[in-house]
Amino acid sequence: MSTDSNGTLGTSFEPGAGVAGPRGQIAHPDSIAHTTRLQRRLYAVGEHAWCLVGNGLSNQTFVEAPEGLIVIDTGESIEEMTSALEEIRRVTQTPVAACIYSHFHYVNGTRALLGETVDGRLEIYGHDRIDLNRGRYSGEVGPRTSRGVVHQFGVLLPGEGPDALVNVGLGLFFRNPDHAPYTPGYLPAAHRIDAPQTFTIAGLEARLVPAPSDADDSITIHFPAYDLTVNNLLWPALFNVFAIRGEAYRDPRVVLDGLDHLLELAPQHLIGTHGPPLSGRAEIRAALLDYRDAIQFMWDQTVRGANRGLSLNELTSFVQLPERFQRSHFTRQFYGLVEHHVRQIHAGLFGWFDEDEANLLPVPAPERARRLIDGFGGVADVRAQVDAALAAGDFRWAIELASWLVRCERGADGRADAGTPEDRQRLAGALRGVARGTTSANLRNWCLTRALELDGSIDLSRFRTHRFRAEELAGEPPQQAVPVLRVLLDPARAEGLDREIRFEFDNGAAAGLHVRGCVAVPTSGADADLALSLDQATWIRLLTGKLRLTEAIASGAARCTGSRDELLRVLAVFDLPGFA
């Protein structure tokens, strides 16, 4: 177990390790070197398959079957998939016959395939939960997930200079800037699975097996005739039990089942959702064994430490990967961090409370920060200690101390995130110190994004308000957005209200909300005496703030049933500019 002389973790980052990258980035040399594995390249895998790496965050895979080309994963946009098709057309002109989704993350470029098929016929295969998962993170929790993506993937980092993006661990970038404006092109799977199933796809036998990974709709795809397996389990970095952007718990035990299945298959060729493919049974087996054992080690030792009564802070020092896992990039911390994974395993098994008394009933912010500052002798003394820690490269301590200075006051938005410009720079400096010494893309990107916000270089306020996106709303039934409004209800405005409203759309659908004091309960709307009738285009403009409800009613674009003033009063309880 690796710890530094102070008994703290020594593998998450190395102070002072940063070197300059090709665009002036200051980062850990291993992180810069990792970029070479992620560069754009079309790999030939055996005699009948190709894997395009570096076109986007995910790979696009092509398998040539007797009756056509099978495409696996279509990326983030139509533009991304179009670029991949241009690449594959340099080696084969076989028409596209089918598409398989490995999981829901990379399914948004499928429409680009239609022009590559015979007569527009495209058979699509995927897990039964893909549609559910696509909506899970874009509705009620949209602002939090969007903000998490911006932080984890360094979306707002500059193109050049010390803070510039190096990579995102599993790929070069979240979205390839060459592919803007990222037109969505998802098509749902007609052939859905929730259990192991064998299909004949384009004349080729394909075994599709559910294999939960970073998504519970992941599948492993095996082509026996080609001794080829495509998976979303083995990544070019240690598996991410914890996603710093914020996601549901990924149970390592379930991931181990999928990896053991890969070992049983023992394929000659293995293609992943991310990173270069592998060929050769011995090489594949060695990579899989290290990968699955690293994950089991984290789970086993976290449980062992928790059973011994270690707090979370103790656990993160207690559980550190042995040297065995430093020999391969597959088990290096190029994406997430072991200490974060340990915390997530504990939370997944036991919840947030780690039996540390101080975490049971903590003093609320910003009062806690003010008391800590007073206890340390006042603001001047804390600042002096921050500056001393920065000078010594003691960035963990500098972050904690500087965060008190920033979090001891509330800003204009009511969040405990204020402080003087000088104190915000202190915290930003400590975060940059961590960013420049870590191999973890997630940690580097998060720290630098927060540092840029602290020093005023970027503004993340738009990611702290609920923003409906017109392109997403246009692709779903209009009534689907109605239940989302319940998480926008302001209880102070709704106090004393007990009214139900029905939304009627031009597609014949309807949905209701019963505003009952401090909650808005989704209903069918059948019993409501207040109704709002409108078409989808008007609904989208209202939700996106392009139109106010009073204007829509005045113009006739929206029509009221019941009291207009009462309807406006009910809808005004929601945090939406269009309803204000």
Coordinates of C-alpha atoms in Angstrom, one line a residue:
M1 CA 0.0 0.0 0.0
S2 CA 1.5 3.3 -1.1
T3 CA 1.3 6.3 1.2
D4 CA 3.5 9.3 1.5
S5 CA 5.5 10.4 4.6
N6 CA 2.4 12.0 6.1
G7 CA 0.3 8.9 5.9
T8 CA -1.8 10.2 3.1
L9 CA -2.3 8.7 -0.4
G10 CA 0.6 8.9 -2.7
T11 CA -0.9 7.4 -5.9
S12 CA -3.7 9.8 -6.7
F13 CA -1.3 12.6 -7.7
E14 CA 2.3 13.4 -7.4
P15 CA 3.0 17.1 -6.6
G16 CA 5.5 18.6 -9.0
A17 CA 5.3 15.8 -11.5
G18 CA 3.8 17.8 -14.3
V19 CA 5.5 18.3 -17.6
A20 CA 4.5 20.2 -20.8
G21 CA 2.4 18.5 -23.4
P22 CA 2.2 19.2 -27.2
R23 CA -0.2 22.1 -26.7
G24 CA 1.4 23.5 -23.6
Q25 CA -0.7 21.4 -21.2
I26 CA 0.9 20.8 -17.8
A27 CA 0.1 17.2 -16.8
H28 CA 1.6 14.0 -15.5
P29 CA 4.0 12.6 -18.1
D30 CA 2.1 9.2 -18.0
S31 CA -1.1 11.0 -18.8
I32 CA 0.4 12.7 -21.8
A33 CA 1.9 9.4 -23.0
H34 CA -1.5 7.7 -22.6
T35 CA -2.8 10.0 -25.3
T36 CA -0.9 8.0 -27.9
R37 CA -3.1 4.9 -27.2
L38 CA -6.2 6.9 -28.0
Q39 CA -5.1 8.5 -31.3
R40 CA -7.3 8.1 -34.4
R41 CA -6.6 4.8 -36.2
L42 CA -8.6 2.2 -38.0
Y43 CA -7.4 -1.2 -36.7
A44 CA -7.9 -4.4 -38.7
V45 CA -9.0 -7.1 -36.3
G46 CA -8.6 -10.5 -37.9
E47 CA -9.8 -10.9 -41.4
H48 CA -13.4 -9.7 -41.1
A49 CA -13.5 -6.8 -38.6
W50 CA -12.3 -3.3 -38.1
C51 CA -12.3 -1.0 -35.1
L52 CA -12.0 2.8 -35.4
V53 CA -10.4 4.4 -32.3
G54 CA -10.1 8.2 -31.7
N55 CA -13.0 9.3 -33.8
G56 CA -15.0 10.2 -30.7
L57 CA -15.1 9.2 -27.1
S58 CA -16.2 5.7 -28.1
N59 CA -15.0 3.3 -30.8
Q60 CA -17.0 2.4 -33.9
T61 CA -16.6 -1.3 -34.8
F62 CA -17.4 -2.9 -38.2
V63 CA -17.9 -6.7 -38.7
E64 CA -18.2 -8.0 -42.3
A65 CA -20.8 -10.7 -42.4
P66 CA -22.0 -12.8 -45.4
E67 CA -25.0 -10.5 -46.0
G68 CA -23.6 -7.1 -45.1
L69 CA -21.7 -5.0 -42.7
I70 CA -22.6 -5.1 -38.9
V71 CA -21.9 -1.7 -37.2
I72 CA -21.4 -1.8 -33.4
D73 CA -22.0 1.6 -31.7
T74 CA -22.7 4.8 -33.6
G75 CA -21.1 7.5 -31.3
E76 CA -22.4 10.8 -30.2
S77 CA -23.8 12.3 -33.4
I78 CA -24.6 11.8 -37.1
E79 CA -21.4 13.7 -37.9
E80 CA -19.3 11.3 -35.8
M81 CA -20.8 8.2 -37.5
T82 CA -20.5 9.8 -40.9
S83 CA -16.8 10.3 -40.3
A84 CA -16.4 6.7 -39.3
L85 CA -18.2 5.5 -42.4
E86 CA -15.8 7.6 -44.6
E87 CA -13.0 5.7 -42.8
I88 CA -14.4 2.2 -43.3
R89 CA -15.1 2.9 -47.0
R90 CA -11.4 3.0 -47.6
V91 CA -11.2 -0.7 -46.9
T92 CA -14.6 -2.2 -47.8
Q93 CA -17.7 -1.2 -49.8
T94 CA -19.9 -3.8 -48.3
P95 CA -23.4 -2.3 -47.6
V96 CA -24.5 -1.8 -44.0
A97 CA -27.0 -4.5 -43.0
A98 CA -27.3 -4.2 -39.2
C99 CA -26.4 -2.2 -36.1
I100 CA -25.8 -3.4 -32.5
Y101 CA -25.7 -1.1 -29.5
S102 CA -23.2 -2.2 -26.8
H103 CA -25.0 0.1 -24.4
F104 CA -26.9 3.4 -24.3
H105 CA -24.0 5.9 -24.2
Y106 CA -23.1 5.7 -27.9
V107 CA -26.2 5.4 -30.0
N108 CA -26.7 8.8 -31.4
G109 CA -25.3 8.6 -34.9
T110 CA -27.4 5.7 -36.2
R111 CA -29.3 7.7 -38.8
A112 CA -26.1 8.1 -40.7
L113 CA -26.2 4.4 -41.5
L114 CA -29.4 4.6 -43.5
G115 CA -27.8 5.9 -46.6
E116 CA -25.3 3.0 -46.5
T117 CA -27.9 0.2 -46.5
V118 CA -29.7 -1.6 -49.3
D119 CA -33.2 0.1 -49.7
G120 CA -32.8 1.8 -46.3
R121 CA -33.3 -1.5 -44.4
L122 CA -31.4 -1.5 -41.1
E123 CA -31.8 -4.2 -38.4
I124 CA -31.0 -2.8 -35.0
Y125 CA -30.2 -4.8 -31.9
G126 CA -29.7 -3.7 -28.3
H127 CA -30.7 -4.2 -24.6
D128 CA -34.3 -3.6 -23.6
R129 CA -33.3 -0.8 -21.1
I130 CA -31.6 1.5 -23.6
D131 CA -34.6 3.8 -24.2
L132 CA -35.3 4.0 -20.4
N133 CA -31.6 4.9 -19.7
R134 CA -31.5 7.5 -22.4
G135 CA -34.2 9.5 -20.6
R136 CA -33.0 8.8 -17.1
Y137 CA -30.2 11.4 -17.0
S138 CA -31.8 14.1 -19.2
G139 CA -35.0 14.7 -17.3
E140 CA -35.4 15.5 -13.7
V141 CA -31.6 15.5 -13.0
G142 CA -30.6 17.2 -16.2
P143 CA -28.7 20.2 -14.6
R144 CA -26.6 18.0 -12.3
T145 CA -25.7 15.5 -15.0
S146 CA -24.8 18.2 -17.5
R147 CA -22.6 19.9 -15.0
G148 CA -21.0 16.6 -14.2
V149 CA -20.2 16.0 -17.9
V150 CA -18.6 19.4 -18.2
H151 CA -16.4 18.8 -15.2
Q152 CA -15.4 15.2 -15.9
F153 CA -14.7 15.6 -19.6
G154 CA -13.1 19.1 -19.5
V155 CA -15.7 20.4 -22.0
L156 CA -14.8 24.0 -21.2
L157 CA -11.1 23.7 -20.9
P158 CA -9.0 25.8 -23.3
G159 CA -7.5 24.4 -26.4
E160 CA -4.0 25.4 -25.5
G161 CA -1.9 26.4 -22.5
P162 CA -1.3 24.9 -19.0
D163 CA -5.0 24.2 -18.4
A164 CA -5.7 22.7 -21.9
L165 CA -7.3 19.2 -22.2
V166 CA -4.8 16.3 -22.5
N167 CA -7.4 13.5 -22.9
V168 CA -10.5 12.1 -21.1
G169 CA -9.0 8.8 -20.1
L170 CA -11.0 6.6 -22.4
G171 CA -10.7 8.8 -25.5
L172 CA -9.2 12.0 -26.7
F173 CA -12.3 14.1 -26.0
F174 CA -15.9 13.9 -25.0
R175 CA -17.0 15.0 -28.4
N176 CA -14.7 15.5 -31.4
P177 CA -14.8 19.3 -32.2
D178 CA -14.5 18.4 -35.9
H179 CA -18.0 16.9 -35.6
A180 CA -19.9 20.0 -34.4
P181 CA -22.8 20.8 -34.4
Y182 CA -23.5 17.2 -33.2
T183 CA -26.8 16.4 -34.8
P184 CA -28.7 13.6 -32.9
G185 CA -29.6 10.6 -34.9
Y186 CA -30.8 7.9 -32.5
L187 CA -33.0 5.0 -33.8
P188 CA -34.5 2.5 -31.3
A189 CA -33.6 -1.2 -31.5
A190 CA -36.3 -3.4 -33.0
H191 CA -34.5 -6.5 -31.6
R192 CA -34.2 -6.2 -27.8
I193 CA -32.7 -8.5 -25.3
D194 CA -32.7 -8.8 -21.5
A195 CA -31.2 -12.3 -21.4
P196 CA -28.6 -14.2 -23.4
Q197 CA -29.8 -14.7 -26.9
T198 CA -28.3 -15.9 -30.2
F199 CA -29.3 -14.3 -33.5
T200 CA -28.3 -14.7 -37.1
I201 CA -27.4 -11.2 -38.1
A202 CA -26.6 -10.5 -41.8
G203 CA -26.0 -14.3 -42.1
L204 CA -23.6 -14.4 -39.2
E205 CA -24.2 -16.1 -35.8
A206 CA -24.0 -13.5 -33.0
R207 CA -24.4 -14.3 -29.3
L208 CA -25.6 -11.3 -27.3
V209 CA -25.2 -11.6 -23.5
P210 CA -26.2 -8.9 -21.0
A211 CA -23.0 -7.8 -19.1
P212 CA -23.6 -4.7 -16.9
S213 CA -20.7 -2.4 -16.7
D214 CA -20.8 1.4 -16.5
A215 CA -24.4 0.9 -17.8
D216 CA -26.9 -1.8 -16.8
D217 CA -27.8 -2.2 -20.4
S218 CA -24.3 -3.2 -21.6
I219 CA -24.0 -6.4 -23.6
T220 CA -21.1 -8.6 -24.7
I221 CA -21.3 -9.6 -28.4
H222 CA -19.5 -12.8 -29.6
F223 CA -19.1 -14.0 -33.1
P224 CA -18.0 -17.7 -32.9
A225 CA -17.2 -18.0 -36.6
Y226 CA -14.6 -15.2 -36.3
D227 CA -13.4 -16.0 -32.8
L228 CA -14.2 -12.4 -32.1
T229 CA -15.8 -10.7 -29.0
V230 CA -16.9 -7.1 -28.6
N231 CA -17.4 -5.8 -25.1
N232 CA -17.9 -2.8 -22.8
L233 CA -15.9 -4.3 -19.8
L234 CA -12.2 -4.1 -20.6
W235 CA -11.2 -0.5 -20.9
P236 CA -7.8 1.1 -21.6
A237 CA -7.8 2.3 -17.9
L238 CA -8.8 1.0 -14.5
F239 CA -12.6 0.4 -14.4
N240 CA -14.6 3.3 -13.1
V241 CA -16.6 2.1 -10.1
F242 CA -17.2 5.8 -9.4
A243 CA -17.9 8.4 -12.1
I244 CA -17.0 11.9 -10.8
R245 CA -19.7 13.3 -13.0
G246 CA -22.3 11.5 -10.9
E247 CA -23.9 8.2 -11.8
A248 CA -25.7 5.3 -10.2
Y249 CA -23.7 2.7 -8.2
R250 CA -21.8 0.2 -10.4
D251 CA -21.5 -3.0 -8.4
P252 CA -18.1 -4.4 -9.0
R253 CA -19.4 -7.9 -8.3
V254 CA -21.6 -7.7 -11.4
V255 CA -18.8 -6.4 -13.5
L256 CA -16.6 -9.4 -12.4
D257 CA -19.3 -11.7 -13.7
G258 CA -19.0 -10.2 -17.1
L259 CA -15.2 -10.3 -17.1
D260 CA -15.3 -14.0 -16.1
H261 CA -17.6 -14.6 -19.0
L262 CA -15.0 -13.1 -21.3
L263 CA -12.3 -15.3 -19.8
E264 CA -14.6 -18.3 -20.5
L265 CA -15.0 -17.3 -24.1
A266 CA -11.2 -17.0 -24.5
P267 CA -11.5 -15.2 -27.9
Q268 CA -8.6 -14.8 -30.3
H269 CA -9.7 -11.2 -30.9
L270 CA -11.2 -8.7 -28.4
I271 CA -12.6 -5.3 -29.3
G272 CA -13.7 -2.8 -26.6
T273 CA -16.0 0.2 -26.5
H274 CA -12.8 2.3 -25.8
G275 CA -9.2 1.9 -26.7
P276 CA -7.2 -0.3 -29.2
P277 CA -8.4 -3.9 -29.8
L278 CA -6.4 -6.9 -28.7
S279 CA -5.5 -10.1 -30.6
G280 CA -3.9 -13.3 -29.2
R281 CA -5.5 -15.5 -26.5
A282 CA -2.6 -15.2 -24.1
E283 CA -2.4 -11.4 -24.3
I284 CA -6.1 -11.1 -23.9
R285 CA -6.3 -13.5 -20.9
A286 CA -3.4 -11.7 -19.2
A287 CA -5.1 -8.3 -19.6
L288 CA -8.5 -9.7 -18.4
L289 CA -7.0 -11.4 -15.3
D290 CA -5.2 -8.3 -14.1
Y291 CA -8.3 -6.2 -14.8
R292 CA -10.8 -8.4 -13.0
D293 CA -8.4 -9.0 -10.1
A294 CA -7.8 -5.2 -9.6
I295 CA -11.6 -4.7 -9.4
Q296 CA -12.0 -7.6 -7.0
F297 CA -9.1 -6.3 -4.9
M298 CA -10.8 -2.9 -4.5
W299 CA -14.1 -4.5 -3.5
D300 CA -12.7 -7.1 -1.1
Q301 CA -10.4 -4.8 0.7
T302 CA -13.0 -2.0 1.1
V303 CA -15.3 -4.6 2.7
R304 CA -12.4 -5.9 4.8
G305 CA -11.6 -2.4 6.0
A306 CA -15.2 -1.5 6.7
N307 CA -15.7 -4.6 8.7
R308 CA -12.7 -3.6 10.8
G309 CA -14.4 -0.2 11.5
L310 CA -12.3 2.1 9.3
S311 CA -13.9 5.4 8.4
L312 CA -13.9 6.5 4.8
N313 CA -10.8 8.6 5.2
E314 CA -9.0 5.6 6.7
L315 CA -10.3 3.3 4.0
T316 CA -8.9 5.4 1.2
S317 CA -5.5 5.1 2.6
F318 CA -6.0 1.4 3.5
V319 CA -7.0 0.3 0.0
Q320 CA -4.3 1.0 -2.5
L321 CA -3.6 -1.2 -5.5
P322 CA -0.5 -3.4 -5.2
E323 CA 2.5 -2.9 -7.6
R324 CA 1.2 -5.8 -9.7
F325 CA -1.4 -3.5 -11.2
Q326 CA 1.2 -0.8 -12.3
R327 CA 2.5 -3.0 -15.1
S328 CA -0.4 -2.5 -17.5
H329 CA -2.3 0.6 -18.7
F330 CA -5.5 -1.5 -18.2
T331 CA -5.2 -1.2 -14.4
R332 CA -3.6 2.3 -14.2
Q333 CA -5.6 5.3 -12.9
F334 CA -5.9 7.0 -16.2
Y335 CA -9.6 7.6 -15.9
G336 CA -10.8 7.5 -12.2
L337 CA -9.1 7.1 -8.9
V338 CA -8.9 4.1 -6.5
E339 CA -9.6 6.3 -3.5
H340 CA -12.8 7.5 -5.1
H341 CA -13.8 4.0 -6.1
V342 CA -13.3 2.9 -2.5
R343 CA -15.7 5.6 -1.3
Q344 CA -18.3 4.6 -3.9
I345 CA -18.1 0.9 -3.0
H346 CA -18.7 1.8 0.7
A347 CA -21.6 4.1 -0.3
G348 CA -23.1 1.4 -2.5
L349 CA -23.0 -1.2 0.2
F350 CA -23.6 0.8 3.4
G351 CA -24.8 4.3 2.4
W352 CA -23.2 7.7 3.2
F353 CA -22.6 7.1 6.9
D354 CA -19.1 5.6 7.7
E355 CA -19.5 5.5 11.5
D356 CA -17.3 8.7 11.9
E357 CA -19.1 10.7 14.6
A358 CA -18.3 14.0 12.9
N359 CA -20.3 12.9 9.8
L360 CA -23.4 12.0 11.7
L361 CA -24.8 15.5 12.4
P362 CA -22.3 18.0 10.8
V363 CA -22.6 21.7 11.4
P364 CA -24.2 23.1 8.2
A365 CA -22.3 25.2 5.7
P366 CA -21.3 28.0 5.7
E367 CA -21.4 28.1 9.6
R368 CA -19.0 25.2 9.8
A369 CA -16.4 27.0 7.7
R370 CA -16.7 30.1 9.7
R371 CA -16.2 28.2 13.0
L372 CA -13.2 26.4 11.6
I373 CA -11.6 29.6 10.5
D374 CA -12.2 31.1 13.9
G375 CA -10.7 28.0 15.6
F376 CA -7.6 28.3 13.5
G377 CA -7.0 31.9 14.6
G378 CA -9.0 33.9 12.0
V379 CA -8.9 34.5 8.3
A380 CA -5.3 35.9 8.3
D381 CA -3.9 32.8 10.0
V382 CA -5.8 30.4 7.7
R383 CA -4.6 32.3 4.6
A384 CA -1.0 32.1 5.9
Q385 CA -1.4 28.3 6.3
V386 CA -2.9 28.0 2.8
D387 CA 0.1 29.9 1.3
A388 CA 2.5 27.7 3.2
A389 CA 0.8 24.5 2.1
L390 CA 0.8 25.7 -1.6
A391 CA 4.5 26.6 -1.4
A392 CA 5.2 23.1 0.1
G393 CA 3.2 21.3 -2.6
D394 CA 0.8 20.1 0.2
F395 CA -2.2 20.4 -2.0
R396 CA -4.6 18.2 -0.1
W397 CA -4.3 20.4 3.0
A398 CA -4.3 23.6 0.9
I399 CA -7.6 22.6 -0.7
E400 CA -9.2 21.9 2.6
L401 CA -8.1 25.2 4.2
A402 CA -8.8 27.3 1.1
S403 CA -12.2 25.8 0.8
W404 CA -13.1 27.2 4.2
L405 CA -12.3 30.7 3.0
V406 CA -14.5 30.2 -0.1
R407 CA -17.3 28.3 1.6
C408 CA -17.7 30.5 4.6
E409 CA -20.0 33.0 2.8
R410 CA -23.0 32.6 0.4
G411 CA -22.8 34.0 -3.1
A412 CA -25.6 35.8 -4.9
D413 CA -27.2 32.5 -5.9
G414 CA -27.5 31.4 -2.2
R415 CA -24.7 28.8 -2.5
A416 CA -21.9 28.6 0.0
D417 CA -19.4 29.6 -2.7
A418 CA -18.2 33.1 -2.3
G419 CA -14.9 34.4 -0.8
T420 CA -12.6 37.2 -2.0
P421 CA -11.0 36.9 -5.4
E422 CA -7.6 36.3 -3.7
D423 CA -9.0 33.4 -1.6
R424 CA -10.7 31.9 -4.7
Q425 CA -7.3 32.1 -6.4
R426 CA -5.7 30.2 -3.5
L427 CA -8.2 27.4 -3.9
A428 CA -7.8 27.4 -7.7
G429 CA -4.0 27.2 -7.3
A430 CA -4.3 24.2 -5.0
L431 CA -6.6 22.4 -7.5
R432 CA -4.2 23.1 -10.3
G433 CA -1.4 21.6 -8.2
V434 CA -3.4 18.4 -8.0
A435 CA -4.4 18.5 -11.7
R436 CA -0.8 18.8 -12.9
G437 CA 0.4 15.8 -10.9
T438 CA -2.3 13.2 -11.5
T439 CA -2.6 10.5 -14.1
S440 CA -6.4 10.5 -13.7
A441 CA -8.1 12.4 -16.6
N442 CA -11.3 12.7 -14.5
L443 CA -9.5 14.3 -11.6
R444 CA -7.4 16.6 -13.8
N445 CA -10.4 17.8 -15.8
W446 CA -12.6 18.3 -12.7
C447 CA -10.0 20.3 -10.8
L448 CA -9.1 22.5 -13.8
T449 CA -12.7 23.2 -14.6
R450 CA -13.4 24.2 -11.0
A451 CA -10.2 26.3 -10.9
L452 CA -11.3 28.2 -14.1
E453 CA -14.6 28.9 -12.5
L454 CA -13.0 30.1 -9.3
D455 CA -10.7 32.5 -11.1
G456 CA -13.6 33.8 -13.2
S457 CA -12.4 32.4 -16.5
I458 CA -15.6 30.4 -17.1
D459 CA -19.2 30.7 -15.9
L460 CA -21.0 27.5 -15.0
S461 CA -24.2 29.2 -13.7
R462 CA -26.2 27.9 -16.7
F463 CA -25.5 24.4 -15.6
R464 CA -27.1 25.0 -12.2
T465 CA -30.5 25.8 -13.7
H466 CA -32.9 23.4 -15.4
R467 CA -32.5 23.8 -19.1
F468 CA -34.8 22.0 -21.5
R469 CA -33.1 21.4 -24.9
A470 CA -35.3 22.0 -27.9
E471 CA -33.6 19.2 -29.9
E472 CA -34.3 16.6 -27.1
L473 CA -37.9 17.8 -26.6
A474 CA -38.6 17.5 -30.4
G475 CA -37.5 13.9 -30.4
E476 CA -39.9 12.7 -27.7
P477 CA -43.7 12.8 -27.1
P478 CA -44.6 16.3 -25.7
Q479 CA -46.4 14.8 -22.6
Q480 CA -43.2 13.1 -21.5
A481 CA -41.8 16.4 -20.1
V482 CA -44.8 17.2 -17.9
P483 CA -43.8 15.0 -14.9
V484 CA -40.3 16.6 -15.0
L485 CA -41.9 19.9 -13.8
R486 CA -42.4 18.4 -10.4
V487 CA -38.7 18.9 -9.6
L488 CA -39.0 22.6 -10.5
L489 CA -41.7 23.4 -8.0
D490 CA -40.9 26.2 -5.5
P491 CA -42.7 25.2 -2.3
A492 CA -42.9 28.8 -1.1
R493 CA -44.9 29.8 -4.1
A494 CA -47.1 26.8 -4.0
E495 CA -48.1 27.1 -0.3
G496 CA -51.8 26.7 0.1
L497 CA -52.5 25.6 -3.5
D498 CA -54.6 22.5 -4.2
R499 CA -55.3 22.5 -7.9
E500 CA -54.9 20.1 -10.8
I501 CA -54.1 21.1 -14.3
R502 CA -54.3 19.1 -17.6
F503 CA -51.9 19.7 -20.5
E504 CA -53.5 18.8 -23.9
F505 CA -51.3 18.4 -27.0
D506 CA -52.0 18.4 -30.7
N507 CA -51.0 14.8 -31.0
G508 CA -54.1 13.8 -28.9
A509 CA -52.0 13.0 -25.8
A510 CA -52.7 14.6 -22.4
A511 CA -50.9 14.6 -19.0
G512 CA -51.7 16.2 -15.7
L513 CA -50.1 17.7 -12.5
H514 CA -51.9 18.1 -9.2
V515 CA -50.2 20.9 -7.3
R516 CA -50.9 20.0 -3.7
G517 CA -49.1 22.4 -1.4
C518 CA -45.4 21.5 -1.5
V519 CA -45.5 18.8 -4.2
A520 CA -46.7 18.5 -7.8
V521 CA -48.1 14.9 -8.3
P522 CA -48.2 13.6 -11.9
T523 CA -51.7 12.5 -13.0
S524 CA -53.6 11.7 -16.1
G525 CA -55.3 15.1 -15.8
A526 CA -58.7 13.5 -16.4
D527 CA -60.3 15.2 -13.3
A528 CA -58.7 18.6 -13.8
D529 CA -60.9 21.7 -14.3
L530 CA -58.0 23.7 -15.5
A531 CA -56.4 22.8 -18.9
L532 CA -53.8 24.2 -21.2
S533 CA -54.1 23.2 -24.9
L534 CA -51.2 23.7 -27.3
D535 CA -49.1 22.2 -30.0
Q536 CA -45.6 20.7 -29.5
A537 CA -43.8 23.7 -31.1
T538 CA -45.4 26.1 -28.6
W539 CA -44.7 23.7 -25.7
I540 CA -41.0 23.5 -26.6
R541 CA -40.8 27.3 -26.8
L542 CA -42.4 27.6 -23.4
L543 CA -40.1 25.1 -21.8
T544 CA -36.9 26.5 -23.3
G545 CA -37.8 30.1 -22.3
K546 CA -38.3 31.3 -25.9
L547 CA -41.9 32.2 -25.2
R548 CA -43.9 33.3 -22.2
L549 CA -47.2 31.7 -21.4
T550 CA -49.1 35.0 -21.3
E551 CA -47.9 35.8 -24.8
A552 CA -48.8 32.3 -26.0
I553 CA -52.4 32.7 -24.7
A554 CA -52.7 36.2 -26.1
S555 CA -51.7 35.1 -29.5
G556 CA -53.9 32.0 -29.5
A557 CA -51.0 29.6 -29.7
A558 CA -52.1 28.2 -26.3
R559 CA -55.7 28.0 -25.1
C560 CA -57.2 27.8 -21.6
T561 CA -60.0 25.8 -20.2
G562 CA -61.2 27.3 -16.9
S563 CA -59.9 30.5 -15.3
R564 CA -56.9 32.0 -17.2
D565 CA -55.7 33.8 -14.1
E566 CA -55.9 30.7 -11.9
L567 CA -54.1 28.6 -14.5
L568 CA -51.3 31.2 -14.6
R569 CA -51.1 31.3 -10.8
V570 CA -50.7 27.5 -10.7
L571 CA -48.0 27.3 -13.4
A572 CA -46.1 30.3 -11.8
V573 CA -45.0 28.0 -8.9
F574 CA -42.5 26.3 -11.3
D575 CA -39.0 27.6 -11.8
L576 CA -39.4 28.2 -15.6
P577 CA -39.1 31.6 -17.2
G578 CA -41.8 30.8 -19.7
F579 CA -44.3 30.3 -16.9
A580 CA -43.3 33.4 -14.9

